[in-house]
Amino acid sequence: MKVGIVGLPNVGKSTLFNAITKNHIPSENYPFCTIEPNVAIVNVPDSRLDVLGNLYSTQKITPATLEVVDIAGLVKGASKGEGLGNKFLSHIREVDAIIHVVRCFENSKIIHVEGKIDPLQDIKDINLELILADLEMVTKRYDKSLKSLRGGDKKLAAEVELLGKLKEVLENEKPVRSYNATKEEKELINSFFLITSKPIIYCANISESGLGNPDSIDLNLAKQVADFAQSEGNECITICARMEEELSDMSEEELELFKDDLGIDSFGLDKLILAGYKILGLISYLTAGEKEVRAWTIVNGTKAPQAAGKIHSDFERGFIKAEVISYEELISCGSIAAAKEKGLVRIEGKEYIVKDGDVVLFRFNV
């Protein structure tokens, strides 16, 4: 699963990417510093793994991962090719979800492509370009499908009807995700690779001076972004990308001390990665033992045999049963042996839907 970072030039996308991935890619004070997408695999924060690691005295801990793509800055006219827009828009089509970075900080040394700081206008500019790009694609497909439509072709007729509805949504400057699609329509929409059908998180990027200062201009601008996101039914995470980039060079011990000093449980970056994981409809089940404690990524609603198949295809093919206990119950018992004595380890079959935080041992035979 891929999450793409988008936004105007010079809003902090590459800085955020560096912070997330601990990579030191260029992040310069000029538009289109990033030309080709930068891609990295990042760990999904999960404190449960360390706790299980201690419980089992494990040799190895393997977290779930997420692919993050830093896509070059878009500008007005991107849908018509401005600023290499067509190339960059094609990169966005390849991701599964979007993190839209919005600049909420003043800095005369960092150029804003529109010459002023206006987060809501920036969002409007980017969203409009994405809508226009989708409208062009939907219109072309609609016209082509309509010409090919013959009597009795129910599948093509359903496609034409849906494309007509999406065309109307986009013409009203609304994203495709705002359309209340049926289950069948959602499957068809996914095959269109439309940018505005993808789930989105807004990331309000503030300066270090705005942190912890409720009266700062930065936080006021960030609140505007949060209110806008809420009006759309989307999530907004406020973050200082510059500070998070600096923190990315710290050791785990230093980070824990820094958290204690600030009196916080997690940084904005962790919240952002987790939010990206969740909007993709992903969850983690866990396996635990002396050799390894590991988080396995599955789509929410996955049944036990298919979840087992994430480990190895033989596990799915020869699935017999799953021994399951929730993470909370296992930790409260202190050991798997104690949990079994209390009858808390359940035996589940092929129809069991695996839940986030399930600690699972699969039994199989091939």
Coordinates of N, CA, C and O in Angstrom, one line a residue, residues 1-6 66-71 91-100 130 177 194-202 234 272-282:
M1 N 0.8 -1.2 0.0 CA 0.0 0.0 0.0 C 0.9 1.3 0.0 O 1.8 1.3 0.8
K2 N 0.5 2.2 -0.9 CA 1.3 3.4 -1.0 C 0.5 4.6 -0.5 O -0.7 4.8 -0.8
V3 N 1.2 5.5 0.3 CA 0.7 6.8 0.6 C 1.5 7.9 -0.1 O 2.7 7.9 0.0
G4 N 0.9 8.8 -0.8 CA 1.6 9.9 -1.5 C 1.5 11.2 -0.8 O 0.4 11.6 -0.3
I5 N 2.6 11.9 -0.7 CA 2.7 13.2 0.0 C 2.6 14.3 -1.1 O 3.4 14.3 -2.0
V6 N 1.5 15.1 -1.1 CA 1.3 16.1 -2.1 C 1.1 17.5 -1.5 O 1.0 17.6 -0.3
L66 N 4.7 0.6 5.7 CA 3.9 1.4 4.7 C 4.9 2.0 3.7 O 5.9 2.5 4.1
E67 N 4.4 2.1 2.5 CA 5.3 2.7 1.4 C 4.8 4.2 1.3 O 3.6 4.5 1.2
V68 N 5.8 5.1 1.4 CA 5.5 6.5 1.3 C 6.2 7.1 0.1 O 7.4 6.8 -0.1
V69 N 5.5 7.9 -0.7 CA 6.0 8.5 -1.9 C 6.0 10.0 -1.8 O 4.9 10.6 -1.5
D70 N 7.1 10.7 -2.0 CA 7.2 12.2 -2.0 C 7.0 12.6 -3.4 O 7.9 12.5 -4.2
I71 N 5.8 13.2 -3.7 CA 5.5 13.7 -5.1 C 5.8 15.2 -5.2 O 5.5 15.9 -4.3
H91 N 1.9 10.4 -11.2 CA 2.5 9.8 -10.0 C 1.4 9.6 -8.9 O 1.4 8.6 -8.1
I92 N 0.5 10.6 -8.7 CA -0.5 10.6 -7.7 C -1.5 9.5 -7.9 O -2.0 8.8 -7.0
R93 N -1.8 9.2 -9.2 CA -2.7 8.1 -9.5 C -2.2 6.8 -9.1 O -3.0 5.9 -8.9
E94 N -0.9 6.6 -8.9 CA -0.4 5.3 -8.5 C -0.4 5.0 -7.0 O -0.1 3.9 -6.6
V95 N -0.8 6.0 -6.2 CA -0.8 5.8 -4.7 C -2.2 5.4 -4.3 O -3.2 5.6 -5.0
D96 N -2.4 4.9 -3.1 CA -3.7 4.4 -2.6 C -4.3 5.4 -1.7 O -5.5 5.4 -1.4
A97 N -3.5 6.3 -1.1 CA -4.1 7.4 -0.2 C -3.2 8.6 -0.3 O -2.0 8.5 -0.7
I98 N -3.7 9.8 0.1 CA -3.0 11.0 0.0 C -2.8 11.7 1.3 O -3.7 11.8 2.1
I99 N -1.6 12.2 1.5 CA -1.3 13.2 2.6 C -1.1 14.5 2.0 O -0.1 14.7 1.2
H100 N -2.0 15.4 2.2 CA -1.9 16.8 1.6 C -1.3 17.7 2.6 O -1.9 18.1 3.6
L130 N -6.7 18.6 -9.0 CA -7.0 17.2 -8.9 C -8.3 16.9 -9.5 O -8.5 15.9 -10.2
R177 N -14.6 11.1 -4.0 CA -14.9 10.5 -2.7 C -16.1 11.0 -2.0 O -16.6 10.4 -1.1
L194 N -8.9 7.2 -10.2 CA -9.2 8.6 -10.1 C -8.5 9.1 -8.8 O -8.6 8.5 -7.8
I195 N -7.9 10.3 -9.0 CA -7.1 10.8 -7.8 C -8.0 11.2 -6.7 O -7.7 11.0 -5.5
T196 N -9.2 11.9 -7.0 CA -10.0 12.4 -6.0 C -10.9 11.3 -5.3 O -11.7 11.6 -4.5
S197 N -10.8 10.1 -5.8 CA -11.5 9.0 -5.1 C -10.7 8.5 -3.9 O -11.2 7.7 -3.1
K198 N -9.4 8.8 -3.9 CA -8.5 8.3 -2.8 C -8.8 9.0 -1.5 O -9.0 10.2 -1.5
P199 N -8.7 8.2 -0.4 CA -8.8 8.9 0.9 C -7.7 9.9 1.2 O -6.6 9.7 0.6
I200 N -8.0 10.9 2.0 CA -7.0 12.0 2.2 C -6.9 12.4 3.6 O -7.9 12.3 4.4
I201 N -5.7 12.7 4.0 CA -5.4 13.3 5.3 C -4.7 14.7 5.1 O -3.8 14.8 4.3
Y202 N -5.2 15.7 5.7 CA -4.5 17.0 5.6 C -3.5 17.1 6.7 O -3.8 16.7 7.9
N234 N -12.9 14.5 6.8 CA -11.5 14.0 6.7 C -10.7 14.4 8.0 O -11.2 15.2 8.8
L272 N 0.6 10.8 12.3 CA 0.4 10.9 10.8 C 0.5 9.5 10.1 O -0.3 9.2 9.3
I273 N 1.5 8.8 10.5 CA 1.8 7.5 9.9 C 0.6 6.5 10.2 O 0.1 5.8 9.4
L274 N 0.2 6.5 11.5 CA -0.9 5.7 11.9 C -2.2 6.1 11.2 O -3.0 5.2 10.8
A275 N -2.4 7.4 11.0 CA -3.6 7.9 10.3 C -3.6 7.4 8.9 O -4.6 7.0 8.3
G276 N -2.4 7.4 8.3 CA -2.3 7.0 6.9 C -2.6 5.5 6.8 O -3.2 5.0 5.8
Y277 N -2.1 4.7 7.8 CA -2.4 3.3 7.8 C -3.9 3.0 8.0 O -4.4 2.1 7.3
K278 N -4.5 3.8 8.8 CA -5.9 3.5 9.1 C -6.8 3.9 7.9 O -7.8 3.2 7.7
I279 N -6.5 5.0 7.3 CA -7.4 5.5 6.2 C -7.4 4.5 5.0 O -8.3 4.5 4.2
L280 N -6.3 3.7 4.9 CA -6.3 2.7 3.9 C -7.1 1.4 4.3 O -7.2 0.5 3.5
G281 N -7.7 1.5 5.5 CA -8.5 0.3 6.0 C -7.7 -0.8 6.4 O -8.1 -2.0 6.3
L282 N -6.4 -0.5 6.9 CA -5.5 -1.6 7.3 C -5.5 -1.8 8.8 O -5.7 -0.8 9.5

